[in-house]
Coordinates of C-alpha atoms in Angstrom, one line a residue:
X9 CA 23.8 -34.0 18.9
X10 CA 21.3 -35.1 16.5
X11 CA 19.1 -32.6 18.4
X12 CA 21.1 -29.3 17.8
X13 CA 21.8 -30.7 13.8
X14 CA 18.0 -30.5 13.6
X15 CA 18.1 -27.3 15.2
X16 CA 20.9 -25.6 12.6
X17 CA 18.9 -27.6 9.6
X18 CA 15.3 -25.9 10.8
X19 CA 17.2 -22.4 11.0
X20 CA 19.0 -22.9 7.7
X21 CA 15.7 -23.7 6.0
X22 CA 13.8 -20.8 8.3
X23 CA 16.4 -18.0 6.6
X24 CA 15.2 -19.7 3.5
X25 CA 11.7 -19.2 3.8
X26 CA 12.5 -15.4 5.1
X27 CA 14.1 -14.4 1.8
X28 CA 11.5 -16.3 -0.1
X29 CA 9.1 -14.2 1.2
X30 CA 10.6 -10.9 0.9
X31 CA 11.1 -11.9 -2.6
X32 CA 7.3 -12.4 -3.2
X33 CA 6.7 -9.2 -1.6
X34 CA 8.9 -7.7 -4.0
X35 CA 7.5 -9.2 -6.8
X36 CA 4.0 -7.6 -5.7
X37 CA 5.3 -4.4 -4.2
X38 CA 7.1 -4.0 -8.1
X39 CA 3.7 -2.6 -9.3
X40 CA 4.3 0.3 -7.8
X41 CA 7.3 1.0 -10.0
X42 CA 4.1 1.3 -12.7
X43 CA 2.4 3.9 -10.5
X44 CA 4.9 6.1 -9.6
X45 CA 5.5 6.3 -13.3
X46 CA 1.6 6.9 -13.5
X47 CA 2.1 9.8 -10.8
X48 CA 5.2 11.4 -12.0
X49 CA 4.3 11.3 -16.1
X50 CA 1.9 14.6 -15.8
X51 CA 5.8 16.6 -13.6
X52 CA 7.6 16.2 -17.4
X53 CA 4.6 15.7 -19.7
X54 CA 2.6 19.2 -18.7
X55 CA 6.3 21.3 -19.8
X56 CA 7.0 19.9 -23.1
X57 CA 3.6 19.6 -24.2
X58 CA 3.2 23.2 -23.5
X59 CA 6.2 24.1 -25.7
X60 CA 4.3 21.7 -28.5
X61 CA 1.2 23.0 -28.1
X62 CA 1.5 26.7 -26.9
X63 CA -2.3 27.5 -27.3
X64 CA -3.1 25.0 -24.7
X65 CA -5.0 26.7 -21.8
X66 CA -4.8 26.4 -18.2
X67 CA -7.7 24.0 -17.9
X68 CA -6.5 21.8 -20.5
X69 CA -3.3 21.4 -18.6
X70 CA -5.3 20.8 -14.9
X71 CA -7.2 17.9 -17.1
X72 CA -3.9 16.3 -18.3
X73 CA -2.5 15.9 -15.1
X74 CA -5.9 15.0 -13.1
X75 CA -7.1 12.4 -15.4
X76 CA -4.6 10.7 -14.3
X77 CA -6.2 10.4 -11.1
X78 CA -9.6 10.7 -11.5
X79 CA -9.4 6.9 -13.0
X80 CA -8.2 5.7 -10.0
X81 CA -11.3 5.6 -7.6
X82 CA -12.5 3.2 -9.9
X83 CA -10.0 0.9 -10.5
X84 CA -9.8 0.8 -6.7
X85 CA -13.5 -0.2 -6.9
X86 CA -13.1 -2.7 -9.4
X87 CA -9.8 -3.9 -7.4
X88 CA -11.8 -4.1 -4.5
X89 CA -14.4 -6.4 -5.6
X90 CA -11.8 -8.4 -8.3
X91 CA -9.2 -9.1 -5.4
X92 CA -11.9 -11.3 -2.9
X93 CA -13.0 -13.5 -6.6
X94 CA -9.9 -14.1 -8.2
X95 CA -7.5 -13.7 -5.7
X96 CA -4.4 -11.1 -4.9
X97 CA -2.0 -12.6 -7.6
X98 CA -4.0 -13.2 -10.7
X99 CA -5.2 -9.7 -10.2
X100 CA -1.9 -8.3 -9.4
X101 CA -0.8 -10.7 -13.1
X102 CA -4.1 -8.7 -14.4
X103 CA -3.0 -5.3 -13.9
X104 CA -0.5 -5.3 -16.5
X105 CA -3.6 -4.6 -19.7
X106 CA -5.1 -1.4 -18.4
X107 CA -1.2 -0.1 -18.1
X108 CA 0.6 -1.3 -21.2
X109 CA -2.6 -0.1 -23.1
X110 CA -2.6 3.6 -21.5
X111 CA 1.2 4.1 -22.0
X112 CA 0.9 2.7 -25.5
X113 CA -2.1 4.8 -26.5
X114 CA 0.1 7.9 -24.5
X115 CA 3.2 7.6 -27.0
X116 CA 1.4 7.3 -30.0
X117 CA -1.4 10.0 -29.1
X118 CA -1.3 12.8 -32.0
X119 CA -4.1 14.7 -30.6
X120 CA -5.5 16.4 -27.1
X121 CA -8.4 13.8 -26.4
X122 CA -6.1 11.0 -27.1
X123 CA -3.8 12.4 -24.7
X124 CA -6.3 12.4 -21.9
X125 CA -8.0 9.1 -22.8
X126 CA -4.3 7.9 -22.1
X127 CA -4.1 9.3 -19.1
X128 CA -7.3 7.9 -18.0
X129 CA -6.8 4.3 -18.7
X130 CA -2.9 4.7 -17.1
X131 CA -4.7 5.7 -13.9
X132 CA -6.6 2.3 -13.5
X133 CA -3.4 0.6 -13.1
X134 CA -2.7 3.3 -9.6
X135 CA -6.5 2.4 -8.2
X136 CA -6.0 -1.5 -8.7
X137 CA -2.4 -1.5 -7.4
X138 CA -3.3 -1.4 -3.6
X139 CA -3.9 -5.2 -4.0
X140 CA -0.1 -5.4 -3.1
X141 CA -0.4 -4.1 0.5
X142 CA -3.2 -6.5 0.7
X143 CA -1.0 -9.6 -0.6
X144 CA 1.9 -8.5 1.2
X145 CA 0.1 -8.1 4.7
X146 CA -1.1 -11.6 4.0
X147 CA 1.7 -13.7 3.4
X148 CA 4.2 -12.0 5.8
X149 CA 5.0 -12.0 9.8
X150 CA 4.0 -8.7 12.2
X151 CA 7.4 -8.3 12.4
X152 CA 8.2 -8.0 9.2
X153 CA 5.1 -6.3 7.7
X154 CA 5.5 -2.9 7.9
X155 CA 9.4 -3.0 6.5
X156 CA 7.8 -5.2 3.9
X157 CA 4.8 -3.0 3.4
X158 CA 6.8 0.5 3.1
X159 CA 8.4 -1.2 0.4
X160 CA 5.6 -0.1 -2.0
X161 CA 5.8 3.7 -1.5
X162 CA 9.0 3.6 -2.0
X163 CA 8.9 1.9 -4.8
X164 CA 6.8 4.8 -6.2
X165 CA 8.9 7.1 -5.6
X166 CA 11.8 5.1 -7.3
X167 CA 9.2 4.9 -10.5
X168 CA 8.4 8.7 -9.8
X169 CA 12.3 9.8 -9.7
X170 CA 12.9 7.3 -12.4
X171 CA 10.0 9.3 -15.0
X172 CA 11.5 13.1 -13.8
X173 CA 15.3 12.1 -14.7
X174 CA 13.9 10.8 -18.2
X175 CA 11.4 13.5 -18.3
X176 CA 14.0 16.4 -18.4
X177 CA 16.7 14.4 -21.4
X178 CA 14.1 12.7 -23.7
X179 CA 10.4 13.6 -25.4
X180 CA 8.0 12.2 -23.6
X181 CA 6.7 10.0 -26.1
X182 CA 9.8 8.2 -25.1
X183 CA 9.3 8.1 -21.8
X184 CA 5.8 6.9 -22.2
X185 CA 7.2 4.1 -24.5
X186 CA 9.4 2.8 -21.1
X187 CA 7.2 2.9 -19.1
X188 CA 4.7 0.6 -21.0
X189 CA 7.5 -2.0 -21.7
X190 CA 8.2 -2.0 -17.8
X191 CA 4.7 -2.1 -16.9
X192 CA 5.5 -5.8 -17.8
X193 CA 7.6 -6.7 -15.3
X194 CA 4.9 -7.3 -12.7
X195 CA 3.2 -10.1 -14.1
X196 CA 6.6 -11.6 -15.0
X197 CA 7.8 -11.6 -10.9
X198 CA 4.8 -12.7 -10.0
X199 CA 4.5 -16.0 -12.1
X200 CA 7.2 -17.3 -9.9
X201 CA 5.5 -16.5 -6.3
X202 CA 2.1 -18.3 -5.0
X203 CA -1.0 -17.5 -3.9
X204 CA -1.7 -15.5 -0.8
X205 CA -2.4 -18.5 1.4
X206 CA -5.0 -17.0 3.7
X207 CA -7.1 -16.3 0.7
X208 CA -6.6 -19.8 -0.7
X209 CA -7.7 -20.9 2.7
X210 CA -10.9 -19.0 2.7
X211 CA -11.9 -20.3 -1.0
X212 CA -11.4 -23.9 1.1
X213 CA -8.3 -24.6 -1.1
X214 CA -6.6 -26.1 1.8
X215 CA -3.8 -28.3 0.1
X216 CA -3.0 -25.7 -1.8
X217 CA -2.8 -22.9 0.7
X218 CA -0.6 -25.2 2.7
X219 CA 1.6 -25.7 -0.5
X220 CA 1.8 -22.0 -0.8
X221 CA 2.6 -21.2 3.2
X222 CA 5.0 -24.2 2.5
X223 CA 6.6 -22.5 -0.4
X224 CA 6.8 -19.1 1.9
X225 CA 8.7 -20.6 5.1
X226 CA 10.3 -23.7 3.6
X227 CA 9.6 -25.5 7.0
X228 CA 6.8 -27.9 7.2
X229 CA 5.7 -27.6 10.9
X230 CA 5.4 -23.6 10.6
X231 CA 3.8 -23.7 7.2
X232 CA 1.3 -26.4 9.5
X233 CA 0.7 -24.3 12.3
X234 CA 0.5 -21.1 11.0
X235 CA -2.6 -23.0 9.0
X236 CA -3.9 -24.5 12.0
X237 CA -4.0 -20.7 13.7
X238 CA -5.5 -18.9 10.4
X239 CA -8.7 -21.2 10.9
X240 CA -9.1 -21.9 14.5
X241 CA -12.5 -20.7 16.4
X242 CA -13.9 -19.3 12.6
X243 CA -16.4 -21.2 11.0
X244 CA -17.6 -21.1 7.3
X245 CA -21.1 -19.9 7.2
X246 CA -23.8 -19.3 4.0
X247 CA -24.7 -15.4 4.1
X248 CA -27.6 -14.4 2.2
X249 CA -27.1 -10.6 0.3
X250 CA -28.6 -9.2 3.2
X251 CA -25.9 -10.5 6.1
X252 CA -23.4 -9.6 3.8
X253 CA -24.8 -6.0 4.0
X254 CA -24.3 -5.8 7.2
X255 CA -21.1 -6.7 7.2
X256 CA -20.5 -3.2 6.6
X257 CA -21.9 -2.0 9.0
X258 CA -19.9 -3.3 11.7
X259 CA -18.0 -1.0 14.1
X260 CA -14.9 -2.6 13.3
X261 CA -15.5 -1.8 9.8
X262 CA -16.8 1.6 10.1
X263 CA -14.4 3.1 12.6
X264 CA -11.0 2.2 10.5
X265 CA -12.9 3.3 7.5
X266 CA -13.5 6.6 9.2
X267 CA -9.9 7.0 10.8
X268 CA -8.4 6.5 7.7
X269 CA -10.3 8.9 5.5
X270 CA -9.8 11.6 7.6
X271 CA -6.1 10.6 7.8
X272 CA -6.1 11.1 3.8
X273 CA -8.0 14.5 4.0
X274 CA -5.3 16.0 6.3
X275 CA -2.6 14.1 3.8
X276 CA -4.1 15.7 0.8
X277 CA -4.3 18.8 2.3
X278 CA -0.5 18.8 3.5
X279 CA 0.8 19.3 -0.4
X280 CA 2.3 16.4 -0.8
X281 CA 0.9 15.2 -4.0
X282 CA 0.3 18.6 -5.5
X283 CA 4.2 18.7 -5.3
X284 CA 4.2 15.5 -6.9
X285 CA 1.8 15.9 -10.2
X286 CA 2.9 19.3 -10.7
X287 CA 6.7 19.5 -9.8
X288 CA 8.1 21.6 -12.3
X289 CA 5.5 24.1 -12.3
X290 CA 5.1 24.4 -8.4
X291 CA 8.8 24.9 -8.2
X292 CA 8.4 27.6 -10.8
X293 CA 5.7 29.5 -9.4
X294 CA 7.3 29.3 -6.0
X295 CA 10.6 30.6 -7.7
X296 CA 13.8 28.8 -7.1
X297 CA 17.6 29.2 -8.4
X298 CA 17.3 26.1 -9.1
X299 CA 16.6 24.8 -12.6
X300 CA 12.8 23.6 -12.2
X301 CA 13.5 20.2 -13.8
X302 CA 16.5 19.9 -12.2
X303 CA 14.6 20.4 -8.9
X304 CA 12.0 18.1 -9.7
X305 CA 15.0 15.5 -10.0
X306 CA 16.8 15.9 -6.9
X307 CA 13.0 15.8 -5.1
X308 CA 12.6 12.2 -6.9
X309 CA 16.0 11.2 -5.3
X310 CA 15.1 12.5 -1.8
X311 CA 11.4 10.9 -2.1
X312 CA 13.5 7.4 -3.0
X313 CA 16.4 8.1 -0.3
X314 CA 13.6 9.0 2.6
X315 CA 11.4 5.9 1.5
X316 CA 14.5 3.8 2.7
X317 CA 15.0 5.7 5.8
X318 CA 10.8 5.5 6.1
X319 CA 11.0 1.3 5.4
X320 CA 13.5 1.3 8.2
X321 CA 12.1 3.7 10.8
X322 CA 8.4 1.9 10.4
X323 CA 9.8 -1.4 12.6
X324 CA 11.3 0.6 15.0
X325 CA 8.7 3.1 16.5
X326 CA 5.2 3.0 16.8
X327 CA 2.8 3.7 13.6
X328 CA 0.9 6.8 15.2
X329 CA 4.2 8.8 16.6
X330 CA 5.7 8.1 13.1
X331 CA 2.9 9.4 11.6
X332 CA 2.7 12.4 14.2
X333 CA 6.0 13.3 14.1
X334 CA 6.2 13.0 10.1
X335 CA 3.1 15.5 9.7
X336 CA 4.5 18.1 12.9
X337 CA 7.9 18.3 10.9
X338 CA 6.9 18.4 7.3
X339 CA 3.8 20.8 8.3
X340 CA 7.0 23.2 9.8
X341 CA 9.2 22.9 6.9
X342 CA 6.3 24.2 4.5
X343 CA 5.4 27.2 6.7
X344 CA 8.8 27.7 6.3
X345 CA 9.2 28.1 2.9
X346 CA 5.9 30.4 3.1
X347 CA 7.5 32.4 5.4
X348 CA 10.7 32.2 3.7
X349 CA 8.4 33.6 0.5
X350 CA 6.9 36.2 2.5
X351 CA 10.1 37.7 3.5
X352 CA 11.0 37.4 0.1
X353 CA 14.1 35.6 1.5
X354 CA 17.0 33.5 -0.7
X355 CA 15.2 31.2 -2.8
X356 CA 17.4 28.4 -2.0
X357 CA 16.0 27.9 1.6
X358 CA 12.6 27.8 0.1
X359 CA 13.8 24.9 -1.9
X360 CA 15.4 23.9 1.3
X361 CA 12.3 23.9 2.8
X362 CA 10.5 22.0 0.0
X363 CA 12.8 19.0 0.5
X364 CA 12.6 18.9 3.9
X365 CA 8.8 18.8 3.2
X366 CA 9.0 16.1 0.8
X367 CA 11.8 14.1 3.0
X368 CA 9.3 14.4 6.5
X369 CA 6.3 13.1 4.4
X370 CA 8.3 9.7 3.1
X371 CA 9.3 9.0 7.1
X372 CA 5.2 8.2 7.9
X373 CA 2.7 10.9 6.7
X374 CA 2.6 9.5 3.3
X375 CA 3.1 5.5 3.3
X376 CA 0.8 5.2 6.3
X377 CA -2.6 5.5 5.4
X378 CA -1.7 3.1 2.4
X379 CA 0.1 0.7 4.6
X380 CA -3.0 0.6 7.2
X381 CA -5.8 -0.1 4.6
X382 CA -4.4 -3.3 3.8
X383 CA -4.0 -4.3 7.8
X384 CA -7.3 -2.5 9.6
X385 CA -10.4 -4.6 7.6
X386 CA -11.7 -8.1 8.7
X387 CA -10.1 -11.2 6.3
X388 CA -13.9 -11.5 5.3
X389 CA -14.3 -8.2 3.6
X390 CA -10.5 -6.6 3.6
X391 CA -10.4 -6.5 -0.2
X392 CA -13.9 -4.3 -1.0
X393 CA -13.1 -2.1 2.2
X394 CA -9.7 -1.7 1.1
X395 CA -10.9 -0.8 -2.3
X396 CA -13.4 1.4 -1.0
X397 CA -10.8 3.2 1.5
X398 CA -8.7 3.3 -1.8
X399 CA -11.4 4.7 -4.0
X400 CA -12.6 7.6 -1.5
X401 CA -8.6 8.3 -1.1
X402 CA -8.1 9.1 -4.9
X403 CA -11.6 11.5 -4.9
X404 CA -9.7 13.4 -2.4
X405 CA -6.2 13.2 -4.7
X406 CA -8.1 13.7 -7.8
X407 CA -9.7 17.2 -6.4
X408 CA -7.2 18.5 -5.0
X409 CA -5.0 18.0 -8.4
X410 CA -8.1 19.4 -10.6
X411 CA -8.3 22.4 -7.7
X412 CA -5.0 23.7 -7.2
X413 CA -4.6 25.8 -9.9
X414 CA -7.9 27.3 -9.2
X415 CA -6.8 27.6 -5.4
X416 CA -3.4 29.0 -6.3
X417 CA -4.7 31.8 -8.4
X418 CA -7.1 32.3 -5.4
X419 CA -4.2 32.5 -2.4
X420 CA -1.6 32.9 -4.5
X421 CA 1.6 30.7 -4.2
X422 CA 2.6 31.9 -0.9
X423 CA -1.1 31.6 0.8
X424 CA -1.4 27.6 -0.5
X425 CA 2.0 26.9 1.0
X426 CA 0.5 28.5 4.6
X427 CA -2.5 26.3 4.1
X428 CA -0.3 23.2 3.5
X429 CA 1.2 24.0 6.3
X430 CA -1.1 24.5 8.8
X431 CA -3.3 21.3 7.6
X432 CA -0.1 19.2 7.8
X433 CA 0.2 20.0 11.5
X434 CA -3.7 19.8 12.6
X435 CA -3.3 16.2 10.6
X436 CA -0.2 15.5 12.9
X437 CA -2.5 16.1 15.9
X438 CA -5.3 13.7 14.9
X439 CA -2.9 10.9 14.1
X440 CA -1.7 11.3 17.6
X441 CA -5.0 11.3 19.4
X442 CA -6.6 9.1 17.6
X443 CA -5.0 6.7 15.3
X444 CA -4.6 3.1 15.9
X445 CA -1.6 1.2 16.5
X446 CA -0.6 -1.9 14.4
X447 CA 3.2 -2.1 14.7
X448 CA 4.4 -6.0 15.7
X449 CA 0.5 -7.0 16.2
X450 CA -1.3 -9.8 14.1
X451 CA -4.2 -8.9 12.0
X452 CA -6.7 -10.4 14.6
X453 CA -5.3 -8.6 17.4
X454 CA -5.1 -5.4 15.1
X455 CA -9.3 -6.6 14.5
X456 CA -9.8 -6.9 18.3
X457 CA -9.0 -3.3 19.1
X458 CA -12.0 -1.7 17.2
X459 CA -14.2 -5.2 18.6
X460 CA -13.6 -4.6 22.0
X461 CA -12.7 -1.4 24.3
X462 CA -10.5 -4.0 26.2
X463 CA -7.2 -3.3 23.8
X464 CA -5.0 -6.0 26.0
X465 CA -6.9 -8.7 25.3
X466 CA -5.7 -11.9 24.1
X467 CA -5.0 -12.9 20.5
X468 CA -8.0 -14.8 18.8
X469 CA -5.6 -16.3 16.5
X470 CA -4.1 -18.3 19.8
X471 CA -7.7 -18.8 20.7
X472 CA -8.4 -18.7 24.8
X473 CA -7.5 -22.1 25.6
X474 CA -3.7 -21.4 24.1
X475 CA -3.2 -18.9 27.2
X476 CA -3.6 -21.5 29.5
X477 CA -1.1 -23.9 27.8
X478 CA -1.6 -25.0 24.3
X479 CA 1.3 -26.5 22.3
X480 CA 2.3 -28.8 19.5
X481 CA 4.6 -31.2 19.8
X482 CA 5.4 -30.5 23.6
X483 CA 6.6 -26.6 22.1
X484 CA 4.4 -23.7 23.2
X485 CA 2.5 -22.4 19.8
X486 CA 3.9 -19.2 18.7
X487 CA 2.1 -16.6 16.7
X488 CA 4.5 -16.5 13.5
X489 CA 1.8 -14.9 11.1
X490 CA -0.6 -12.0 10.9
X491 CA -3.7 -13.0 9.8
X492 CA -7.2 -15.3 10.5
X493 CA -9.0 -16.7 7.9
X494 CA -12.9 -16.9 7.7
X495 CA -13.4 -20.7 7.0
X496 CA -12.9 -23.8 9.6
X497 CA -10.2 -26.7 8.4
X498 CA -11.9 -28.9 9.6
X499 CA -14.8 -28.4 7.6
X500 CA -12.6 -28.8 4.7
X501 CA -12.2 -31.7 2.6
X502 CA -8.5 -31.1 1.3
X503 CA -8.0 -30.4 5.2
X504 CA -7.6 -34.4 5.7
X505 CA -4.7 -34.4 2.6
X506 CA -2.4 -32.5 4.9
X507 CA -3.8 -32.6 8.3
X508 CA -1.0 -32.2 10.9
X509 CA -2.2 -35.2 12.9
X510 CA -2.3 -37.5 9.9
X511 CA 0.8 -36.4 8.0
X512 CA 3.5 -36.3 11.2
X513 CA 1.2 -37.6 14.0
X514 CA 1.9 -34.4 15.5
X515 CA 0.1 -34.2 19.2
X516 CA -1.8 -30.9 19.9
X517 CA -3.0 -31.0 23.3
X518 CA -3.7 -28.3 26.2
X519 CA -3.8 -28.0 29.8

C-alpha cells in the first residue's frame, strides 16, 4: 500500500516538474514576442512613412526594412560568445537594453538616419534571441523538445501578427512605443526560472545545477540521475587557444554547420521572409482584391494558427519528412500564384496561394533550421556554433531583404514568385536526402550520428556498461534528459554536497 502511495506522490510531483518546465520555456521562448515585433515593424512602418515622407526613394525604403536585419549577424555573434560566459538566462535577462533602446529611439526618431539607427539597434535583440532554443533544448526531455522548441517561432509570428493589426489602426510611433514597453517582459519571466542546469554543470556549479534540475522536475531522484548521466564518461580537461581551435574543426561540427546553412539558403530563397518584411507592398505589387493591410493581417493570423498546428505536428513525424513535405507544398502553392499571375487569373486565388505558402512554411520549412541549431553542436561549443549558424543565417536574410526590390524590378513580380517556387521545392529535396534526424533522440545520441557512420549505436549518456545492466536503486536508469555535459562530478567539489550516494545512500551498481 505504502508502495503505490509513493508511487501516486512521485507522479503528482512528476506533473509538477512537467509544467514547471514548460513554464521556463515559456518564459525564454517570450523573447520572441520581441522579434517578431522586430520582423513585422518594417510590413506597417515602410506604408505610412511613405505617405509622411513622399520624397523618400526606393533605396531608402530597402534600408529601412533591411537594417533591421543586417544587425542581427552580429548580435548572433556576440550571443554566441556571451551565452557560453554568462550563461543562457542572464543573457536572455540581457537582451531586454539593445531592444527597449531601439524601440525607444524608433518612436521618438524625427529624422531618416534616426530612423535607421533605430532599426539597427532593434535588430540586435533578433540575432541574440536564439539563446532561447539553446536554454530550452537544455532543460527539457527529447520528448518534449521539439513541442517545446516550435514554441519560439510561433511566438514570432504572434509578435509579427500582433505589430500588422496595430500597424494598420495606429501611427507607428505608437506601435514602436508597445513594443518597447513589452520588450520588458522577458527579463521579468525569466527572474522566476533557473539556470540551464547543464551549463551550471559545466562551469562546475554542481549544487546549484542540481538545485536548478531540482526546481525543473520537483523529484529528487530524477533531478539526481539526470545529473549523474549529464557527466558520466566526460572529463574536465585545460585546452590551450590552440585545442580550442580545433574544436572547430571537428566533423561533427563542420557537417551540421554545413547542413544547416544550406537548409537556410533554400529557406531564404523560398520567399518566406520577403513576405514577411515587406507584406503590404508584396501583396500590392502582386495585386489582390484584398485590402493590402488587411492581407497582411489575416497572413499574421495564419502564421500564428499554422505555428500551433507546426508545435503539434513536430512530436509526431520525423524532423526531415516535416521539413520535406513543408518545402514540396509551400514550393507548389507559390508556383501557383505565379501561374495564377501569368494567366492573369482571379486575384483571390493568388492570395489563396499566398496563404497556403505562408501556412506550409509554419508546418516545418521555417521553425526547423532554428529549432536544429540549438540541438546539432557539441555541449562544449553549442553556444559560438549556434551563434555562428545564427549569424551566417541573417547574411542570407539580410540580402535577400536589401535584394529584392532590385530582383523584382529585374523578373518582375511574377518571375520572383517562379523562383520562390522552384527554390522551395529543390530545398524540399535536400532536406529529404540529406538532413539529420533529431526527433525523441538525446543530444548525445543526436552528437553520435555525425561521430560515427554507425547511426544505431548506443547512447553515450547511458555509457556502455548501462546496456548490459546498469541501475539505481534496483530500477533500470532511464534516459529522461537530452543533453551531456563536458565536466566530470566527480572532479567536482560541490559534487560531494549532493552526491547521490551520500545524500540517500542510493546503490548504483551493474552487471
Amino acid at each position: 500500500m505504502y508502495y503505490h502511495i509513493g508511487k501516486k506522490i512521485e507522479k503528482y510531483f512528476d506533473s509538477i516538474g512537467a509544467n514547471l518546465t514548460v513554464l521556463a520555456a515559456l518564459a525564454a521562448q517570450s523573447i520572441n514576442i520581441s522579434v517578431g515585433f522586430c520582423q513585422g515593424f518594417s510590413a506597417v512602418l515602410l506604408p505610412q512613412y511613405s505617405l509622411e515622407y513622399p520624397s523618400i526613394s526606393y533605396e531608402q525604403s530597402s534600408w529601412i526594412a533591411s537594417l533591421g536585419v543586417i544587425s542581427n549577424p552580429i548580435g548572433a555573434l556576440l550571443g554566441g560568445m556571451m551565452v557560453d560566459a554568462v550563461g543562457r538566462r542572464l543573457l536572455l535577462q540581457s537582451i531586454v537594453l539593445p531592444n527597449l533602446i531601439g524601440w525607444l529611439v524608433i518612436a521618438f526618431s524625427e529624422t531618416y538616419v534616426f530612423l535607421c539607427i533605430g532599426r539597427f539597434i532593434t535588430g540586435f535583440t533578433i540575432g541574440m534571441s536564439t539563446v532561447s532554443y539553446i536554454y530550452v533544448a537544455e532543460i527539457t526531455t527529447p520528448e518534449k523538445r521539439g513541442v517545446l522548441s516550435a514554441l519560439g517561432p510561433g511566438l514570432v509570428s504572434t509578435g509579427i501578427f500582433i505589430v500588422y493589426s496595430l500597424g494598420a489602426f495606429i501611427h507607428w510611433r505608437k506601435v514602436a512605443a508597445i513594443c518597447a514597453g513589452v520588450s520588458l517582459l522577458t527579463p521579468f519571466l525569466m527572474y522566476f526560472v533557473p539556470e540551464s542546469p547543464l551549463w551550471l554543470a559545466s562551469k562546475g556549479q554542481m549544487k546549484e545545477a542540481y538545485n536548478a534540475m531540482f526546481w525543473l522536475r520537483q523529484n529528487n531522484s530524477t533531478a539526481q540521475q539526470e545529473l549523474m548521466e549529464f557527466t558520466k564518461d566526460r572529463k574536465e580537461q585545460q585546452m590551450n587557444f590552440k585545442q580550442k581551435l580545433a574544436l572547430f574543426k571537428r566533423k561533427n561540427v563542420l557537417k551540421p554547420f554545413v547542413l544547416l546553412i544550406v537548409f537556410f539558403i533554400f529557406q531564404e530563397m523560398s520567399g518566406i521572409y520577403i513576405i514577411l518584411y515587406y507584406a503590404v507592398d508584396f501583396f500590392k505589387s502582386v495585386g489582390t482584391s484584398v485590402n493590402e493591410f488587411t492581407a497582411s493581417i489575416i497572413v499574421g493570423g495564419v502564421r500564428v494558427f499554422m505555428g500551433a498546428v507546426g508545435a503539434c505536428l513536430i512530436n509526431s513525424f520525423r524532423r526531415k519528412t516535416l521539413a520535406a513535405v513543408s518545402g514540396l507544398l509551400l514550393g507548389i502553392a507559390m508556383l501557383g500564384a505565379a501561374v495564377c499571375d501569368s494567366l492573369n487569373g482571379p486575384p483571390l486565388v493568388k492570395l489563396g496561394c499566398v496563404l497556403l505558402h505562408v501556412s506550409f512554411s509554419m508546418v516545418g520549412f521555417l521553425q526547423l533550421p532554428w529549432i536544429m541549431s540549438g540541438e546539432l553542436y557539441p555541449q562544449d561549443i553549442r553556444g559560438v556554433m549556434s551563434g555562428a549558424t545564427s549569424c551566417c543565417a541573417y547574411v542570407l536574410i539580410f540580402f535577400n531583404i536589401k535584394t529584392y526590390p532590385k530582383l523584382e524590378n529585374l523578373l518582375t513580380s511574377n518571375g520572383t514568385l517562379y523562383l520562390f517556387g522552384f527554390c522551395a521545392m529543390i530545398g524540399a529535396a535536400y532536406c529529404f536526402l540529406f538532413l539529420p534526424e533529431t526527433k525523441g533522440k538525446t543530444l548525445t545520441e543526436i552528437m553520435r550520428q555525425f561521430d560515427d557512420d554507425n547511426k544505431n549505436e548506443k547512447d553515450l549518456e547511458a555509457g556502455y556498461k548501462s546496456d548490459k545492466g546498469c541501475s539505481i536503486e534496483g530500477r533500470p536508469v532511464q534516459r529522461r534528459h537530452s543533453a551531456g555535459a563536458a565536466v566530470s562530478l566527480e572532479k567536482s567539489e560541490d559534487f560531494k554536497l549532493w552526491k547521490p550516494e551520500e545524500s540517500n545512500k542510493t546503490d548504483t551498481h551493474c552487471d
